[in-house]
Structures are given as C-alpha cells and as structure tokens.
mmCIF file of C-alpha atoms in Angstrom:
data_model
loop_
_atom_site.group_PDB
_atom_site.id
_atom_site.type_symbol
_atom_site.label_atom_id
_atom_site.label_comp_id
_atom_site.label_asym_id
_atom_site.label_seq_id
_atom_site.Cartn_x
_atom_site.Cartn_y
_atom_site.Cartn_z
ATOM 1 C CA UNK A 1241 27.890 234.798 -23.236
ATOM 2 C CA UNK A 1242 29.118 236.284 -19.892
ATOM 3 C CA UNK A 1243 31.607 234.414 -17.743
ATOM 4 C CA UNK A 1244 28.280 233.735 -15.016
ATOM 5 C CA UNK A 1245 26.289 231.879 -17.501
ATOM 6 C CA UNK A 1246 29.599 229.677 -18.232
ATOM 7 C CA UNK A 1247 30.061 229.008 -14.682
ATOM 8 C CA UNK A 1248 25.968 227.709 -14.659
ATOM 9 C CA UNK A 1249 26.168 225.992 -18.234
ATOM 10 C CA UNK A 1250 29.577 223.989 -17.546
ATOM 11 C CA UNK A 1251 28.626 221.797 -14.667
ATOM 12 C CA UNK A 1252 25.207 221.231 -15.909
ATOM 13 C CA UNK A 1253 26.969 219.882 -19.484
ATOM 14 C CA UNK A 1254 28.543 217.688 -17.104
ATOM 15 C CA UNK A 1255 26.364 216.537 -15.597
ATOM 16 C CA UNK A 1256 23.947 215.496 -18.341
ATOM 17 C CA UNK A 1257 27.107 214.037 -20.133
ATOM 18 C CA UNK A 1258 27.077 211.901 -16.756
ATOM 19 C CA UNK A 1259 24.075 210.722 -16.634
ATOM 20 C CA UNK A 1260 24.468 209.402 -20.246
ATOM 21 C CA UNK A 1261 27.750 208.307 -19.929
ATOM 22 C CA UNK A 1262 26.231 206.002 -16.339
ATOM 23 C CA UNK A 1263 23.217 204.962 -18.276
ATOM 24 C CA UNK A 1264 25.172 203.504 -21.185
ATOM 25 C CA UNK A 1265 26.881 200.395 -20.632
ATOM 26 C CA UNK A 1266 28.145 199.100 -24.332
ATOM 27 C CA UNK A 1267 28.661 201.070 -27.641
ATOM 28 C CA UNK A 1268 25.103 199.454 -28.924
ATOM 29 C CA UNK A 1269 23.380 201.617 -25.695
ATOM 30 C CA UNK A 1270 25.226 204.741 -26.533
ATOM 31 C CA UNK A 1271 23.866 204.346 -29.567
ATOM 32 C CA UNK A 1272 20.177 203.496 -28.718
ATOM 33 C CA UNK A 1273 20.293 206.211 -26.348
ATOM 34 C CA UNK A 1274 21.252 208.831 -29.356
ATOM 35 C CA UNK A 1275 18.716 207.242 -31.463
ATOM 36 C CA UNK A 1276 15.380 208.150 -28.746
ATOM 37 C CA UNK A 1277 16.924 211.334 -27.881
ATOM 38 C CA UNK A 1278 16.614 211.881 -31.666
ATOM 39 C CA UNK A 1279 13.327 210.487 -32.031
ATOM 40 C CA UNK A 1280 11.926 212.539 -29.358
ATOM 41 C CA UNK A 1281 13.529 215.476 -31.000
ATOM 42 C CA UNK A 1282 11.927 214.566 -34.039
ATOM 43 C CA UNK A 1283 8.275 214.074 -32.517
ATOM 44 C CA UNK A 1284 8.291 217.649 -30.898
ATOM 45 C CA UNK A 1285 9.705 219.245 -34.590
ATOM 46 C CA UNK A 1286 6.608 217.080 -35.571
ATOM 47 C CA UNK A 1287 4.011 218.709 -33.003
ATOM 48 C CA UNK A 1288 5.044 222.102 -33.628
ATOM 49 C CA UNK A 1289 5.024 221.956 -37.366
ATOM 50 C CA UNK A 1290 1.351 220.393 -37.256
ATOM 51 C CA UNK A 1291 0.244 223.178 -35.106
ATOM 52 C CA UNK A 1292 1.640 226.497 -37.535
#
C-alpha cells in the first residue's frame, strides 16, 4: 500500500469510527450497532452464495 492510499484510507477510518462512536450512546448501542452491521454482512454473504 503506497503512502497516497494511507493518506485517503486514514481520515476516512476516522471518520466512519466517528460516526459510530456519535451514534452510540451506551455500551448496549455499541453493541446493537455491531450486531446489524453483522447481520447485514451476513444477508449479502447470503445473496451472493444463493446466486453461484
């Protein structure tokens, strides 16, 4: 990984880590926030597999 794709990677991390960070308020939310990220994970594994 070159040095420029750092520089664009970094501050988007951050930025997503952010915007989960703001939208959690309490441990529980983290955690219910990790679970549908997961699930949605999950349902496109799910879509992909049905259509191979």
């Amino acid at each position: 990984m070159t040095s420029t794709n750092l520089v664009r990677i970094i501050p988007a991390a951050a930025v997503v880590a952010l915007g989960i960070l703001a939208g959690c308020n309490t441990v529980e939310g983290a955690g219910k926030d990790v679970e549908r990220g997961a699930e949605k994970v999950q349902d496109a594994a799910r879509d992909v597999k049905q259509k191979l």
